[in-house]
mmCIF file of C-alpha atoms in Angstrom:
data_model
loop_
_atom_site.group_PDB
_atom_site.id
_atom_site.type_symbol
_atom_site.label_atom_id
_atom_site.label_comp_id
_atom_site.label_asym_id
_atom_site.label_seq_id
_atom_site.Cartn_x
_atom_site.Cartn_y
_atom_site.Cartn_z
ATOM 1 C CA MET A 144 62.839 155.509 244.134
ATOM 2 C CA ALA A 145 65.950 154.727 246.212
ATOM 3 C CA PRO A 146 64.103 154.828 249.565
ATOM 4 C CA HIS A 147 67.096 153.695 251.643
ATOM 5 C CA LEU A 148 69.315 156.411 250.178
ATOM 6 C CA ALA A 149 66.562 158.979 250.631
ATOM 7 C CA GLU A 150 66.238 158.019 254.282
ATOM 8 C CA THR A 151 70.013 158.228 254.739
ATOM 9 C CA ALA A 152 70.112 161.671 253.134
ATOM 10 C CA ILE A 153 67.344 163.035 255.355
ATOM 11 C CA VAL A 154 68.962 161.656 258.511
ATOM 12 C CA LYS A 155 72.422 162.883 257.537
ATOM 13 C CA TYR A 156 71.322 166.351 256.400
ATOM 14 C CA PRO A 157 68.025 167.042 258.216
ATOM 15 C CA ASP A 158 68.007 170.776 257.442
ATOM 16 C CA ALA A 159 68.618 170.474 253.702
ATOM 17 C CA LEU A 160 65.688 171.263 251.412
ATOM 18 C CA ARG A 161 67.284 169.566 248.416
ATOM 19 C CA HIS A 162 69.598 166.547 248.233
ATOM 20 C CA GLN A 163 71.909 166.048 245.281
ATOM 21 C CA VAL A 164 72.577 162.350 244.648
ATOM 22 C CA THR A 165 74.896 160.590 242.209
ATOM 23 C CA LEU A 166 72.333 158.015 241.071
ATOM 24 C CA LYS A 167 71.297 157.771 237.425
ATOM 25 C CA ARG A 168 67.526 157.411 237.029
ATOM 26 C CA ARG A 169 67.674 154.781 234.294
ATOM 27 C CA VAL A 170 70.211 152.677 236.193
ATOM 28 C CA GLN A 171 68.259 152.951 239.446
ATOM 29 C CA GLN A 172 64.985 151.981 237.782
ATOM 30 C CA GLY A 173 66.630 148.946 236.202
ATOM 31 C CA LEU A 174 68.130 147.745 239.471
ATOM 32 C CA GLU A 175 64.882 148.199 241.385
ATOM 33 C CA GLU A 176 63.028 146.160 238.755
ATOM 34 C CA VAL A 177 65.647 143.403 238.918
ATOM 35 C CA ALA A 178 65.469 143.313 242.731
ATOM 36 C CA ARG A 179 61.656 143.156 242.763
ATOM 37 C CA ASP A 180 61.621 140.347 240.189
ATOM 38 C CA ALA A 181 64.274 138.431 242.115
ATOM 39 C CA GLY A 182 62.394 138.889 245.380
ATOM 40 C CA ARG A 183 59.256 137.384 243.862
ATOM 41 C CA ARG A 184 61.226 134.386 242.571
ATOM 42 C CA LEU A 185 63.195 133.775 245.751
ATOM 43 C CA GLY A 186 60.366 133.836 248.285
ATOM 44 C CA PRO A 187 58.881 136.018 251.021
ATOM 45 C CA LYS A 188 61.714 135.974 253.578
ATOM 46 C CA LEU A 189 64.700 136.637 251.316
ATOM 47 C CA SER A 190 66.141 140.026 250.520
ATOM 48 C CA VAL A 191 68.306 141.243 247.653
ATOM 49 C CA ALA A 192 70.784 144.133 247.553
ATOM 50 C CA ILE A 193 72.460 145.494 244.400
ATOM 51 C CA MET A 194 74.956 148.289 243.795
ATOM 52 C CA ILE A 195 76.559 149.676 240.621
ATOM 53 C CA ALA A 196 79.352 152.257 240.694
ATOM 54 C CA ASP A 197 81.544 154.033 238.166
ATOM 55 C CA MET A 198 85.138 152.989 238.885
ATOM 56 C CA ARG A 199 86.566 156.096 237.223
ATOM 57 C CA SER A 200 84.568 158.758 239.064
ATOM 58 C CA GLY A 201 83.668 156.877 242.238
ATOM 59 C CA GLU A 202 80.006 157.736 241.722
ATOM 60 C CA ILE A 203 77.381 155.249 242.872
ATOM 61 C CA LEU A 204 75.014 155.056 239.900
ATOM 62 C CA GLY A 205 72.419 152.728 241.381
ATOM 63 C CA GLU A 206 71.789 151.104 244.736
ATOM 64 C CA VAL A 207 68.999 148.907 246.065
ATOM 65 C CA GLY A 208 68.969 147.884 249.724
ATOM 66 C CA SER A 209 66.005 145.471 249.441
ATOM 67 C CA PRO A 210 63.315 144.451 246.932
ATOM 68 C CA ASP A 211 60.589 146.440 248.744
ATOM 69 C CA PHE A 212 61.222 149.007 251.477
ATOM 70 C CA PHE A 213 57.731 148.452 252.953
ATOM 71 C CA ASP A 214 57.742 144.633 252.930
ATOM 72 C CA ARG A 215 58.025 143.668 256.610
ATOM 73 C CA ASN A 216 58.077 139.927 255.829
ATOM 74 C CA ARG A 217 61.552 140.346 254.389
ATOM 75 C CA SER A 218 62.561 143.297 256.626
ATOM 76 C CA GLY A 219 62.635 145.525 253.567
ATOM 77 C CA PHE A 220 63.424 148.599 255.625
ATOM 78 C CA VAL A 221 66.919 147.187 256.397
ATOM 79 C CA ASP A 222 69.515 148.514 253.969
ATOM 80 C CA MET A 223 71.475 145.350 253.198
ATOM 81 C CA LEU A 224 74.052 147.316 251.210
ATOM 82 C CA ARG A 225 75.763 148.381 254.411
ATOM 83 C CA VAL A 226 75.266 145.463 256.818
ATOM 84 C CA PRO A 227 78.414 143.397 257.532
ATOM 85 C CA ARG A 228 77.970 139.751 256.536
ATOM 86 C CA SER A 229 80.284 136.824 255.861
ATOM 87 C CA PRO A 230 81.765 137.335 252.370
ATOM 88 C CA GLY A 231 82.291 133.633 251.644
ATOM 89 C CA SER A 232 84.806 133.122 248.831
ATOM 90 C CA THR A 233 84.754 136.669 247.489
ATOM 91 C CA LEU A 234 88.125 137.515 249.072
ATOM 92 C CA LYS A 235 89.991 134.817 247.155
ATOM 93 C CA PRO A 236 90.881 137.142 244.237
ATOM 94 C CA LEU A 237 92.655 139.506 246.641
ATOM 95 C CA ILE A 238 94.564 136.603 248.236
ATOM 96 C CA TYR A 239 95.690 135.392 244.817
ATOM 97 C CA GLY A 240 96.584 138.951 243.799
ATOM 98 C CA ILE A 241 98.917 139.347 246.778
ATOM 99 C CA ALA A 242 100.464 135.962 245.942
ATOM 100 C CA PHE A 243 101.065 137.124 242.341
ATOM 101 C CA GLU A 244 102.627 140.329 243.652
ATOM 102 C CA ASN A 245 104.988 138.421 245.937
ATOM 103 C CA GLY A 246 106.038 136.024 243.198
ATOM 104 C CA VAL A 247 104.655 133.026 245.106
ATOM 105 C CA VAL A 248 102.761 131.681 242.078
ATOM 106 C CA ALA A 249 101.985 132.326 238.417
ATOM 107 C CA GLN A 250 98.760 131.493 236.589
ATOM 108 C CA ASN A 251 99.988 128.071 235.485
ATOM 109 C CA THR A 252 101.713 127.088 238.710
ATOM 110 C CA ILE A 253 100.488 123.665 239.818
ATOM 111 C CA MET A 254 98.946 123.469 243.286
ATOM 112 C CA GLU A 255 97.535 120.579 245.271
ATOM 113 C CA ASP A 256 93.853 120.450 246.063
ATOM 114 C CA ARG A 257 93.802 117.659 248.600
ATOM 115 C CA PRO A 258 92.775 117.325 252.261
ATOM 116 C CA ALA A 259 95.108 119.492 254.338
ATOM 117 C CA ASN A 260 95.652 120.384 257.980
ATOM 118 C CA PHE A 261 96.771 123.935 258.807
ATOM 119 C CA SER A 262 97.596 123.643 262.522
ATOM 120 C CA GLY A 263 94.193 122.162 263.232
ATOM 121 C CA TYR A 264 92.259 124.090 260.573
ATOM 122 C CA ARG A 265 91.001 121.685 257.896
ATOM 123 C CA PRO A 266 89.227 123.534 255.084
ATOM 124 C CA ARG A 267 87.026 121.582 252.713
ATOM 125 C CA ASN A 268 85.715 122.534 249.299
ATOM 126 C CA PHE A 269 82.103 123.579 248.855
ATOM 127 C CA ASP A 270 81.165 120.198 247.350
ATOM 128 C CA SER A 271 83.440 118.257 249.753
ATOM 129 C CA ALA A 272 85.349 116.897 246.713
ATOM 130 C CA TYR A 273 88.973 117.510 245.731
ATOM 131 C CA GLN A 274 90.531 118.085 242.304
ATOM 132 C CA GLY A 275 94.087 116.876 242.910
ATOM 133 C CA ASP A 276 96.735 118.808 240.975
ATOM 134 C CA VAL A 277 95.338 122.028 239.475
ATOM 135 C CA THR A 278 96.735 125.232 238.016
ATOM 136 C CA VAL A 279 96.389 128.462 239.965
ATOM 137 C CA ARG A 280 94.088 129.753 237.238
ATOM 138 C CA ASP A 281 91.762 126.750 237.545
ATOM 139 C CA ALA A 282 91.898 126.847 241.347
ATOM 140 C CA LEU A 283 90.611 130.426 241.438
ATOM 141 C CA GLN A 284 88.039 129.946 238.701
ATOM 142 C CA MET A 285 86.724 126.832 240.475
ATOM 143 C CA SER A 286 86.944 128.625 243.841
ATOM 144 C CA LEU A 287 88.806 125.787 245.527
ATOM 145 C CA ASN A 288 89.343 126.293 249.246
ATOM 146 C CA VAL A 289 92.546 124.425 250.064
ATOM 147 C CA PRO A 290 94.722 126.266 247.478
ATOM 148 C CA ALA A 291 93.315 129.618 248.675
ATOM 149 C CA VAL A 292 94.197 128.814 252.292
ATOM 150 C CA GLN A 293 97.655 127.625 251.225
ATOM 151 C CA LEU A 294 98.266 130.982 249.554
ATOM 152 C CA LEU A 295 96.863 132.932 252.492
ATOM 153 C CA GLU A 296 99.233 131.072 254.798
ATOM 154 C CA ALA A 297 102.092 132.023 252.455
ATOM 155 C CA VAL A 298 101.246 135.752 252.202
ATOM 156 C CA GLY A 299 99.902 136.156 255.748
ATOM 157 C CA THR A 300 96.553 137.353 257.093
ATOM 158 C CA PRO A 301 97.987 140.784 258.091
ATOM 159 C CA ALA A 302 98.648 141.449 254.398
ATOM 160 C CA LEU A 303 95.059 140.529 253.527
ATOM 161 C CA PHE A 304 93.597 142.897 256.125
ATOM 162 C CA SER A 305 96.010 145.662 255.175
ATOM 163 C CA ARG A 306 94.934 145.497 251.521
ATOM 164 C CA LEU A 307 91.261 145.409 252.477
ATOM 165 C CA ARG A 308 91.697 148.627 254.421
ATOM 166 C CA ARG A 309 93.692 150.202 251.594
ATOM 167 C CA ALA A 310 90.708 149.493 249.344
ATOM 168 C CA GLY A 311 88.441 151.371 251.755
ATOM 169 C CA ALA A 312 86.764 148.273 253.212
ATOM 170 C CA GLU A 313 86.141 147.968 256.948
ATOM 171 C CA PRO A 314 86.462 144.280 257.942
ATOM 172 C CA VAL A 315 84.703 143.254 261.149
ATOM 173 C CA LEU A 316 85.927 140.469 263.449
ATOM 174 C CA PRO A 317 84.273 139.059 266.578
ATOM 175 C CA LYS A 318 85.344 140.917 269.712
ATOM 176 C CA ALA A 319 88.844 139.995 270.947
ATOM 177 C CA GLU A 320 89.417 137.653 267.980
ATOM 178 C CA THR A 321 92.532 137.896 265.814
ATOM 179 C CA PRO A 322 92.572 137.231 262.054
ATOM 180 C CA GLY A 323 93.189 133.592 261.193
ATOM 181 C CA LEU A 324 93.266 131.539 258.018
ATOM 182 C CA ALA A 325 89.478 131.089 258.151
ATOM 183 C CA THR A 326 89.099 134.774 257.244
ATOM 184 C CA GLY A 327 90.136 133.883 253.701
ATOM 185 C CA LEU A 328 87.001 131.767 253.324
ATOM 186 C CA GLY A 329 84.575 134.226 254.881
ATOM 187 C CA GLY A 330 85.405 134.222 258.595
ATOM 188 C CA LEU A 331 84.890 137.984 258.995
ATOM 189 C CA GLY A 332 82.260 140.596 258.258
ATOM 190 C CA LEU A 333 82.129 142.858 255.180
ATOM 191 C CA SER A 334 79.288 144.815 253.627
ATOM 192 C CA LEU A 335 78.277 144.757 249.987
ATOM 193 C CA LYS A 336 79.615 148.293 249.622
ATOM 194 C CA ASP A 337 82.952 147.086 251.051
ATOM 195 C CA LEU A 338 83.167 144.344 248.443
ATOM 196 C CA VAL A 339 82.175 146.694 245.632
ATOM 197 C CA GLN A 340 85.041 148.992 246.683
ATOM 198 C CA LEU A 341 87.456 146.047 246.789
ATOM 199 C CA PHE A 342 86.528 144.786 243.332
ATOM 200 C CA ALA A 343 86.656 148.337 241.984
ATOM 201 C CA ALA A 344 90.292 148.445 243.093
ATOM 202 C CA ILE A 345 91.004 145.184 241.265
ATOM 203 C CA GLY A 346 89.088 146.363 238.185
ATOM 204 C CA THR A 347 91.162 149.536 237.943
ATOM 205 C CA THR A 348 94.290 147.331 237.881
ATOM 206 C CA GLY A 349 95.062 147.871 241.513
ATOM 207 C CA SER A 350 94.157 151.480 242.338
ATOM 208 C CA ALA A 351 91.874 152.141 245.302
ATOM 209 C CA VAL A 352 88.532 153.755 244.416
ATOM 210 C CA SER A 353 86.726 155.965 246.914
ATOM 211 C CA LEU A 354 82.997 155.589 246.365
ATOM 212 C CA TYR A 355 80.743 158.560 246.974
ATOM 213 C CA ASP A 356 78.221 158.120 249.751
ATOM 214 C CA GLY A 357 75.520 159.009 247.249
ATOM 215 C CA VAL A 358 74.146 162.090 248.996
ATOM 216 C CA ASN A 359 76.839 164.727 248.645
ATOM 217 C CA GLY A 360 79.550 165.805 246.251
ATOM 218 C CA LYS A 361 82.552 164.251 247.976
ATOM 219 C CA PRO A 362 83.814 160.671 248.317
ATOM 220 C CA SER A 363 82.919 159.035 251.613
ATOM 221 C CA GLU A 364 86.602 158.230 252.224
ATOM 222 C CA PRO A 365 89.832 159.783 250.884
ATOM 223 C CA VAL A 366 91.644 158.039 248.048
ATOM 224 C CA ARG A 367 94.025 155.468 249.474
ATOM 225 C CA SER A 368 97.257 153.927 248.260
ATOM 226 C CA ALA A 369 97.459 151.168 245.675
ATOM 227 C CA VAL A 370 95.834 147.888 246.664
ATOM 228 C CA LEU A 371 97.776 145.743 244.171
ATOM 229 C CA PRO A 372 100.440 146.406 241.536
ATOM 230 C CA PRO A 373 98.908 146.707 238.034
ATOM 231 C CA GLN A 374 100.556 143.481 236.841
ATOM 232 C CA ALA A 375 99.180 141.414 239.746
ATOM 233 C CA ALA A 376 95.713 142.984 239.491
ATOM 234 C CA TRP A 377 95.576 142.289 235.756
ATOM 235 C CA GLN A 378 96.341 138.599 236.351
ATOM 236 C CA ILE A 379 93.226 138.460 238.532
ATOM 237 C CA ILE A 380 91.171 140.330 235.937
ATOM 238 C CA ASP A 381 92.314 137.870 233.259
ATOM 239 C CA ILE A 382 91.375 134.852 235.397
ATOM 240 C CA LEU A 383 87.990 136.162 236.532
ATOM 241 C CA GLY A 384 87.225 137.343 233.004
ATOM 242 C CA GLY A 385 87.502 133.725 231.853
ATOM 243 C CA ILE A 386 84.680 132.471 234.085
ATOM 244 C CA PRO A 387 81.643 131.623 231.907
ATOM 245 C CA ALA A 388 78.341 133.403 232.409
ATOM 246 C CA PRO A 389 75.899 131.493 234.642
ATOM 247 C CA ASP A 390 73.483 129.090 232.954
ATOM 248 C CA GLY A 391 70.720 130.927 231.140
ATOM 249 C CA ALA A 392 72.355 134.369 231.413
ATOM 250 C CA ALA A 393 73.206 136.475 228.384
ATOM 251 C CA PRO A 394 76.995 136.811 228.001
ATOM 252 C CA ALA A 395 78.642 140.060 229.087
ATOM 253 C CA PRO A 396 82.236 141.392 229.204
ATOM 254 C CA ILE A 397 82.380 140.875 232.966
ATOM 255 C CA ALA A 398 85.101 139.560 235.242
ATOM 256 C CA TYR A 399 83.337 138.262 238.324
ATOM 257 C CA LYS A 400 83.556 136.125 241.444
ATOM 258 C CA THR A 401 80.882 134.437 243.514
ATOM 259 C CA GLY A 402 80.739 133.469 247.168
ATOM 260 C CA THR A 403 78.520 131.516 249.552
ATOM 261 C CA SER A 404 78.869 131.945 253.294
ATOM 262 C CA TYR A 405 78.950 129.130 255.831
ATOM 263 C CA GLY A 406 75.516 127.647 256.488
ATOM 264 C CA TYR A 407 73.964 129.082 253.294
ATOM 265 C CA ARG A 408 73.292 132.473 254.887
ATOM 266 C CA ASP A 409 74.700 134.740 252.172
ATOM 267 C CA ALA A 410 75.026 134.439 248.407
ATOM 268 C CA TRP A 411 77.300 136.942 246.649
ATOM 269 C CA SER A 412 78.364 137.869 243.152
ATOM 270 C CA ILE A 413 80.695 140.803 242.483
ATOM 271 C CA GLY A 414 82.048 141.767 239.068
ATOM 272 C CA PHE A 415 83.135 144.528 236.727
ATOM 273 C CA ASP A 416 83.748 145.450 233.126
ATOM 274 C CA GLY A 417 86.258 148.095 232.062
ATOM 275 C CA ARG A 418 84.373 150.934 233.768
ATOM 276 C CA HIS A 419 81.576 149.799 236.050
ATOM 277 C CA VAL A 420 81.565 147.534 239.101
ATOM 278 C CA ILE A 421 78.451 145.748 240.294
ATOM 279 C CA GLY A 422 77.701 143.732 243.414
ATOM 280 C CA VAL A 423 74.796 141.502 244.439
ATOM 281 C CA TRP A 424 73.920 140.024 247.827
ATOM 282 C CA VAL A 425 71.077 137.565 248.535
ATOM 283 C CA GLY A 426 70.015 136.227 251.929
ATOM 284 C CA ARG A 427 67.798 136.820 254.941
ATOM 285 C CA PRO A 428 68.276 140.031 256.940
ATOM 286 C CA ASP A 429 67.788 138.055 260.166
ATOM 287 C CA ASN A 430 70.848 135.911 259.233
ATOM 288 C CA ALA A 431 68.817 132.698 259.161
ATOM 289 C CA PRO A 432 70.150 129.953 256.842
ATOM 290 C CA VAL A 433 68.568 129.505 253.423
ATOM 291 C CA PRO A 434 69.362 125.953 252.242
ATOM 292 C CA GLY A 435 70.133 125.893 248.542
ATOM 293 C CA ILE A 436 71.182 129.494 247.905
ATOM 294 C CA THR A 437 74.633 129.876 246.377
ATOM 295 C CA GLY A 438 76.673 132.632 244.851
ATOM 296 C CA GLY A 439 76.861 130.875 241.499
ATOM 297 C CA GLY A 440 73.277 129.652 241.301
ATOM 298 C CA THR A 441 71.428 132.490 243.041
ATOM 299 C CA ALA A 442 73.412 135.740 243.010
ATOM 300 C CA ALA A 443 75.352 135.480 239.714
ATOM 301 C CA PRO A 444 72.247 135.332 237.457
ATOM 302 C CA ILE A 445 70.952 138.460 239.220
ATOM 303 C CA LEU A 446 74.298 140.184 238.622
ATOM 304 C CA PHE A 447 74.182 139.514 234.883
ATOM 305 C CA GLU A 448 70.534 140.536 234.677
ATOM 306 C CA ALA A 449 71.269 143.779 236.541
ATOM 307 C CA TYR A 450 74.235 144.490 234.284
ATOM 308 C CA HIS A 451 72.109 144.161 231.148
ATOM 309 C CA ARG A 452 69.089 146.017 232.530
ATOM 310 C CA SER A 453 71.140 148.915 233.907
ATOM 311 C CA GLY A 454 71.293 150.440 230.435
ATOM 312 C CA LEU A 455 74.996 151.210 230.826
ATOM 313 C CA LYS A 456 77.218 150.851 227.784
ATOM 314 C CA PRO A 457 79.493 147.787 228.083
ATOM 315 C CA THR A 458 83.190 148.633 228.351
ATOM 316 C CA PRO A 459 85.958 146.126 227.522
ATOM 317 C CA LEU A 460 88.155 144.867 230.325
ATOM 318 C CA PRO A 461 91.609 146.452 230.690
ATOM 319 C CA ILE A 462 94.446 145.390 228.412
ATOM 320 C CA PRO A 463 97.590 143.931 230.024
ATOM 321 C CA PRO A 464 99.818 146.601 231.598
ATOM 322 C CA SER A 465 103.528 146.687 230.834
ATOM 323 C CA GLY A 466 105.274 143.758 232.496
ATOM 324 C CA ALA A 467 102.199 141.517 232.782
ATOM 325 C CA VAL A 468 102.893 138.123 231.224
ATOM 326 C CA ILE A 469 101.402 134.649 231.347
ATOM 327 C CA LEU A 470 104.003 131.881 231.280
ATOM 328 C CA SER A 471 103.067 128.884 229.167
ATOM 329 C CA LYS A 472 102.530 125.506 230.796
#
């Protein structure tokens, strides 16, 4: 079980005779079964990575870096939990959260989803269609690109990167490149563990969560300052909690977001209930495109399946903190 973590532990502490990990056997078994089943469905070249963590303690309860450590066809020995990849649309909740914090928008603020030009940058929606006038709530739930870029331009890319680092994530940019508006739609590198840490911060109504590295008794990074105010974080929780479960999946009390990177190279789904955060990545370790994979159609069903098969007790999402309100239309 947990071969990638076992390898990490041996490399990190080569003289230790015993390694104490934070994983729960039942959770780990469930995730490994889900990953193997998904690998068989998806095909021989695709890999799957899954992580579940306790947002209160910071303990990683289950982690799977690939469906089969010994499967060379899908480079199973590569731990895809910790490889930086394009996060697609998974950063949109943080962008909206900063906009809520700054008073730029409210849930029912009307925004325009139409072709736009941001100093030469012309984002398009995933389906190349536009919705016209939409509420902020609908824009985030539908993962529309133009409204997200409009809000990122309003709050600034430095704010986005600052909050990512507060959450414990380590964004990667190409050498000598500065953050631009494209970073809001996936133009940077983040690992699955980075995104799990980010969504843990949102799920705890804004407080950064330091995840354990799994092989010792201390968090891998010190606790950092607040990522979002509780009121702004709860607005995001309320919006993401209203996204329906993917087709064919059993309902669960999860707030979640999906993402698909440019060129169909990465499919993501990250979500949480009131206590546990879970992340799923699907793609090829060699970064080759996989036409047809999407966060909503490929990764989200795996997320819901992993949530149910983890054996963890469902926990309701947080109630609104003091001062959190939703203005009527």
